[in-house]
Amino acid sequence: MADKTRLPQPLGMLIDRKQPITFSFENKTYSGYAGDTVASALAASNQWLLSRSFKYHRPRGVLTMAGQDANSMVQLHSDPNALADRVEITPDLEVMAQNYTGSLSRDRGARLGLLAKFLPVAFYYKAFFKPRGMWEKWAPLIRKKAGLGQINQNYQPEYFDKQYQFYDVAVIGAGPAGLCAALAAADAGAAVLLVDENAQLGGSLNYARSDLEGTQSRQMREALVARVEANVNIVAMTDATCNGWFADNWLPVIRAKRLYKVRAKQTIMCVGAIEQPAVFHNNDLPGVLLSSAALRLINLYAVRPGQSAVVLTGNNDGYTAVLDLVDAGVDVKLIVDLRDAPAYDAIAEHVCGLGIPVKIGHAVYAAQPDATGLHLGSVDVREIVSRGHCATRGEIIACDTLCMSVGYTPTYQLICQAGGQLSYDDDSAMFTLNQCPDNYYIAGSVNSLWTLEAVVADAERAAIIATNALGMSSRQIPDLIVDVQPQSPNFSWPIFAHPKGKEFVDFDEDLQIADIINATRDGYEHIQLVKRYSTCGMGPSQGRHSALTTARLVADATQRTVAQTGVTTARPPFSAEHLAHSAGRSFYPARRSNMHHRHLESGAQMLQAGAWYRPAFYGDAAARTQCINREVDNVRNNVGLVDVSTLGGIEVRGADAGEFLNRFYTFNFLKQPVGKARYALLTNEAGVIIDDGVACRFGEHHYYVTATTGGVDRVYQSMLKWNAQWRLDIDITNVTSAYAGVNIAGPRAREVLSKLVTDIDMSAVAFPYMCIREGSVAGIPARLIRVGFVGELGFEVHVPQYAGEALWDALIEAGQGQSIKPFGIEAQRVLRLEKGHIIIGQDTDAMSNPAELQMGWAVSKLKAFFVGSRTLKELGKIPLKRCLVGFVVDDPNAPIPLESHLVVDGDKMVGRVTSCNFSPTLKKPIGLAYVPPTHADAGSSFTIKSSGGSLVVAQVVDLPFYDAGNLRQEL
Amino acid sequence: MSVVISPTQTLRRSQLYRRHRQLGADFAQFGDSIAVDHYGDDEVSQARVLGLADLSTLPRIGFKGLGTPVWADSCGVKQPAQPNWATLQGDNTLVARLSSNELLLASNLTGSSKLIETLATATRAHRVYALPRGDSHSWLSLCGEQAANTLAKVCAIDFRAQYFTNLQIAQTSLAKINAVIVRTDIGDNLNYAIFSDSCSLEYLWDSLLDAMSEYRGRAIGLQALRDCATL
């Protein structure tokens, strides 16, 4: 049975009548078809009211049917501000209207409209800024009244991602110009991306007739689309929005849940033009819509726009709309032609012969609502007596639909983003675009061409220029295309002020004619200032329907031309996009040592240090302190094993390797014997400590230098930078990932390691402290370094990365009899603190120099140069301002200070704590802190402002806290 | 009776071996290396659509320094004329020229390369420095007709076959980590060798499989790559 809510086929090209769908709007069930938008399905059910306006809560309905206006904003379950004329219905879709109090049809907020005269432009700025503090009281009320939809705070993130795409030519817009440009470029051999925001290729060919019979557009569309779909060089993306333009034709194209990052060698913008509304009293009532919206409803969705209509036109396109309305069974009561001397084309001539009354030189002066107050009931048609002024009396025409066809603006946003200039031609009353950047072209109606012949020729011309630039063709570039139009499609002044106002310039922000003019009278004459003062163009539709009228009004009010007035700056995004499109599928690199899974299997609590995952400690997170203390005790008394794979490793090889290190680090390395390791402290040009490690000399021309986990990349880059200047004969290679490493530490470390080493004499005499050896451990080629970071007998064992897990397994097995246990970096921090060793970045900051840290021993006084030496020499001439000292807290009842707690002297801040832990070995809190030099001597005391403001007295002690004679690490 | 080969029976283990096991991998010996032979049936078909193989245990080595080109030449290494191009030696060992003075060598799909073995122990000339590429870099193989589309989700380079030709090299950022990507087609099958930070292997593996899911890509064993080479 035929659906009486829909027009007969072939109308409704986007809907599938075999697939009925039910959904709800405002908790009421509606039906539609697959392919319907929310707005079209509601319109088919005679539900025209979609939303309430932002400021006055006025009823709003379909305006464009193109997703270009805020009238159609609705609330979906997880998606506020969805466009009802873009969102396709799906089974059981729940849709709610937005921005009302009470119900959509009885919105209590609409009472604000009665106060409109007391709410002038910039009302907020004028009304709420005094007395002081008043805004804080008003703001919550105002914000409650305003607003666009609600965020679903239980939203579960969905999968959004990104993809790069590369094309010779990107064609944005798949109307007749876009289709022809894409085909011409593709036929020349270019790889073409064709993007269109609509569900179907064809643009205006889908709904707008170009000949009397109404066949030309359809046939042309079918032919062009068939050719596009058959062309292997063209990728066509529908339902996709090019949302900006960035340098070198970088185009963000959004489709569904993906952001395509398109790189195009050439871009052709065929983005068309946006039909503009007329400005008159109550021009925002549901039932007042653009002619193009009516045509879309009829042709795309088989929905009749109303029962009885008036067509307000300032061009011949209004007459074309009349034909479709009549064919759809709409009773067209009257054609109101703004022009006093219309130049008809063939279609208009034909329409004039249909017997429909036509009033030339007339305007719709006002629209009036029906009895419900929610829809158009009639229009007041009056003769135009002068520009923008009508006769005092007119004729009231009852109708439920008013179609407006008064002109267009080019869709200039993406072109202006690229540097295109917008000009205004007074003769045609139209904006035009020029001065596009290189490799960027416009074609079609965005280029102010309107006949199909001109549009096609212009598109092919752009494609020729583009493919010539690509070297894919060498065709003669045709002359600039000139359109043959009897009259401009833009009527010069479709703006009619009314004593009661409510002639809306900007529907988004409820801005009326007086608001714009008053903004200029308040001194905000520049269009950019008018925008910010009035908020005109700042709403969701970003001035698509207000920019032209605003420019005309401001120009008129300031006695300038529209060209001089211009429009506000167009910035990306072109249309609203989900934050998820920018944020979606971010990458978070993660580095894991070869032993990572062994840590997990041993119950490690992992933490992330930069990109690295490292074991913090092993055991129950709830027993953190006990676990750490147990690990410390085991290292002090037996033997522990810690993963040091994350430590940086850099090979410096070549004849000048020693000279390089000598210049790069503070110590002397020229005389470092082969087979020895030496502490390496790194300062920058400002003498600030930026890293440390150990330099191991494995050969006359071969050093293996360790660096901190977080600092190795910076050290490596710094090495490359300096040697680019010094040009020493060396090679520098970052081998951090090439080596896995452990530190086996504790009095029984040698005992364990000796079981697995057969080719190195492990005795204390043969392999003393700060010596290095190469050999094998458990059959794995290894570099061994005797170090003492944790203050015990210790060996760092560095092996090829692939064998890290095998090494770990072998050591754990070999150490069972010696009570070997793994320990994490938290225990390591405590152990090194007991030994008084600093951690770069924790105990240093952006000002720390060696003298402050009492590390003058690590700086050679004999070298002529090292990086930072000159600054340190100068710093050495002035007194120290602070010193890093070791301290203990003897009061067992005092809270343990934390890192960054302040050192105070009365009410003055004089320093800060950098490290502090309870020492399981010393059985009291120990730490490092910056204090004034006057408090730096052992035996001095200072005060720490600890948690909750409690004051803790700390005693300065000599470092290290543990094993001052270094006997244990040199066992 | 077939011998079950464990990925942990040698010292050299891919960091992915647990993931391979979870995917039901059967491992096999390739030269001195143990790698995934296959996970399931008909992986050749999968390789033609989109497959990801872990070759991280297979041999590779690198050299750099001013003396490298001449020395490598004297050792019989056929080198590309320009940086960022690769060549295949007679035994299909890959030689990638990463800069004027830097080479990366990777074995063929049998897991053995006499050339790499020879160069690893050869006396090096002045200003020739060995690089532990087998340790510092993981090695993945992304293959199939959807490989370029997959890479487009994680990398800003245009890897489409008509624009990124066989044996071309890109040294770039892949899913925010550094990578050397070499197009090395296997037979007529599109293939990209990806060399990246060995410690980031699990991250990269997961990132690529995630990007591949849209195209029904999945992990494949080394045997499928070898079969592609012989088809």
PDB file of N, CA and C in Angstrom, chain A residues 77-108:
ATOM      1  N   HIS A  77      21.905   9.908  22.012  1.00  0.00           N
ATOM      2  CA  HIS A  77      22.262   9.325  23.305  1.00  0.00           C
ATOM      3  C   HIS A  77      23.634   9.765  23.784  1.00  0.00           C
ATOM      4  N   SER A  78      24.616   9.672  22.911  1.00  0.00           N
ATOM      5  CA  SER A  78      25.975  10.046  23.314  1.00  0.00           C
ATOM      6  C   SER A  78      26.502  11.194  22.486  1.00  0.00           C
ATOM      7  N   ASP A  79      25.638  11.904  21.855  1.00  0.00           N
ATOM      8  CA  ASP A  79      26.104  12.867  20.868  1.00  0.00           C
ATOM      9  C   ASP A  79      25.225  14.111  20.881  1.00  0.00           C
ATOM     10  N   PRO A  80      25.611  15.134  21.631  1.00  0.00           N
ATOM     11  CA  PRO A  80      24.834  16.370  21.578  1.00  0.00           C
ATOM     12  C   PRO A  80      25.102  17.099  20.263  1.00  0.00           C
ATOM     13  N   ASN A  81      24.182  17.964  19.886  1.00  0.00           N
ATOM     14  CA  ASN A  81      24.370  18.828  18.720  1.00  0.00           C
ATOM     15  C   ASN A  81      24.512  18.062  17.409  1.00  0.00           C
ATOM     16  N   ALA A  82      23.926  16.888  17.362  1.00  0.00           N
ATOM     17  CA  ALA A  82      23.901  16.165  16.089  1.00  0.00           C
ATOM     18  C   ALA A  82      22.934  16.890  15.152  1.00  0.00           C
ATOM     19  N   LEU A  83      23.235  16.875  13.889  1.00  0.00           N
ATOM     20  CA  LEU A  83      22.422  17.603  12.922  1.00  0.00           C
ATOM     21  C   LEU A  83      21.317  16.685  12.401  1.00  0.00           C
ATOM     22  N   ALA A  84      20.098  17.051  12.677  1.00  0.00           N
ATOM     23  CA  ALA A  84      18.971  16.183  12.323  1.00  0.00           C
ATOM     24  C   ALA A  84      18.853  15.987  10.818  1.00  0.00           C
ATOM     25  N   ASP A  85      19.363  16.933  10.038  1.00  0.00           N
ATOM     26  CA  ASP A  85      19.297  16.763   8.589  1.00  0.00           C
ATOM     27  C   ASP A  85      20.546  16.102   8.030  1.00  0.00           C
ATOM     28  N   ARG A  86      21.405  15.597   8.912  1.00  0.00           N
ATOM     29  CA  ARG A  86      22.563  14.804   8.490  1.00  0.00           C
ATOM     30  C   ARG A  86      22.494  13.377   9.037  1.00  0.00           C
ATOM     31  N   VAL A  87      21.993  13.255  10.268  1.00  0.00           N
ATOM     32  CA  VAL A  87      22.005  11.946  10.931  1.00  0.00           C
ATOM     33  C   VAL A  87      20.946  11.052  10.308  1.00  0.00           C
ATOM     34  N   GLU A  88      21.369   9.907   9.813  1.00  0.00           N
ATOM     35  CA  GLU A  88      20.413   8.950   9.264  1.00  0.00           C
ATOM     36  C   GLU A  88      19.738   8.191  10.397  1.00  0.00           C
ATOM     37  N   ILE A  89      18.473   7.904  10.210  1.00  0.00           N
ATOM     38  CA  ILE A  89      17.772   7.144  11.242  1.00  0.00           C
ATOM     39  C   ILE A  89      18.221   5.687  11.196  1.00  0.00           C
ATOM     40  N   THR A  90      18.228   5.104  12.369  1.00  0.00           N
ATOM     41  CA  THR A  90      18.534   3.685  12.513  1.00  0.00           C
ATOM     42  C   THR A  90      17.475   3.102  13.442  1.00  0.00           C
ATOM     43  N   PRO A  91      17.288   1.813  13.410  1.00  0.00           N
ATOM     44  CA  PRO A  91      16.251   1.226  14.259  1.00  0.00           C
ATOM     45  C   PRO A  91      16.451   1.593  15.726  1.00  0.00           C
ATOM     46  N   ASP A  92      15.389   2.039  16.341  1.00  0.00           N
ATOM     47  CA  ASP A  92      15.368   2.356  17.771  1.00  0.00           C
ATOM     48  C   ASP A  92      16.259   3.538  18.156  1.00  0.00           C
ATOM     49  N   LEU A  93      16.636   4.331  17.190  1.00  0.00           N
ATOM     50  CA  LEU A  93      17.402   5.547  17.497  1.00  0.00           C
ATOM     51  C   LEU A  93      16.557   6.448  18.398  1.00  0.00           C
ATOM     52  N   GLU A  94      17.175   6.939  19.462  1.00  0.00           N
ATOM     53  CA  GLU A  94      16.469   7.838  20.379  1.00  0.00           C
ATOM     54  C   GLU A  94      16.980   9.246  20.185  1.00  0.00           C
ATOM     55  N   VAL A  95      16.073  10.132  19.827  1.00  0.00           N
ATOM     56  CA  VAL A  95      16.446  11.511  19.527  1.00  0.00           C
ATOM     57  C   VAL A  95      15.639  12.434  20.427  1.00  0.00           C
ATOM     58  N   MET A  96      16.302  13.403  20.988  1.00  0.00           N
ATOM     59  CA  MET A  96      15.616  14.411  21.802  1.00  0.00           C
ATOM     60  C   MET A  96      15.959  15.790  21.246  1.00  0.00           C
ATOM     61  N   ALA A  97      15.048  16.704  21.452  1.00  0.00           N
ATOM     62  CA  ALA A  97      15.339  18.087  21.085  1.00  0.00           C
ATOM     63  C   ALA A  97      16.212  18.709  22.169  1.00  0.00           C
ATOM     64  N   GLN A  98      16.729  19.874  21.900  1.00  0.00           N
ATOM     65  CA  GLN A  98      17.648  20.515  22.827  1.00  0.00           C
ATOM     66  C   GLN A  98      17.141  21.898  23.236  1.00  0.00           C
ATOM     67  N   ASN A  99      17.641  22.335  24.358  1.00  0.00           N
ATOM     68  CA  ASN A  99      17.538  23.741  24.731  1.00  0.00           C
ATOM     69  C   ASN A  99      16.100  24.192  24.991  1.00  0.00           C
ATOM     70  N   TYR A 100      15.382  23.436  25.786  1.00  0.00           N
ATOM     71  CA  TYR A 100      14.049  23.894  26.179  1.00  0.00           C
ATOM     72  C   TYR A 100      13.828  23.603  27.663  1.00  0.00           C
ATOM     73  N   THR A 101      12.850  24.271  28.228  1.00  0.00           N
ATOM     74  CA  THR A 101      12.460  24.041  29.615  1.00  0.00           C
ATOM     75  C   THR A 101      10.995  23.633  29.602  1.00  0.00           C
ATOM     76  N   GLY A 102      10.710  22.489  30.098  1.00  0.00           N
ATOM     77  CA  GLY A 102       9.351  21.970  30.015  1.00  0.00           C
ATOM     78  C   GLY A 102       9.272  20.979  28.883  1.00  0.00           C
ATOM     79  N   SER A 103       8.630  21.370  27.817  1.00  0.00           N
ATOM     80  CA  SER A 103       8.573  20.491  26.646  1.00  0.00           C
ATOM     81  C   SER A 103       8.945  21.297  25.412  1.00  0.00           C
ATOM     82  N   LEU A 104       9.239  20.583  24.346  1.00  0.00           N
ATOM     83  CA  LEU A 104       9.653  21.257  23.117  1.00  0.00           C
ATOM     84  C   LEU A 104       8.556  22.180  22.608  1.00  0.00           C
ATOM     85  N   SER A 105       7.312  21.721  22.673  1.00  0.00           N
ATOM     86  CA  SER A 105       6.224  22.545  22.147  1.00  0.00           C
ATOM     87  C   SER A 105       5.786  23.625  23.139  1.00  0.00           C
ATOM     88  N   ARG A 106       6.024  23.389  24.436  1.00  0.00           N
ATOM     89  CA  ARG A 106       5.668  24.403  25.446  1.00  0.00           C
ATOM     90  C   ARG A 106       6.910  24.728  26.264  1.00  0.00           C
ATOM     91  N   ASP A 107       7.772  25.454  25.644  1.00  0.00           N
ATOM     92  CA  ASP A 107       9.054  25.791  26.260  1.00  0.00           C
ATOM     93  C   ASP A 107       8.892  27.052  27.107  1.00  0.00           C
ATOM     94  N   ARG A 108       9.057  26.890  28.419  1.00  0.00           N
ATOM     95  CA  ARG A 108       8.900  28.061  29.301  1.00  0.00           C
ATOM     96  C   ARG A 108       9.989  29.097  29.035  1.00  0.00           C
TER      97      ARG A 108
END
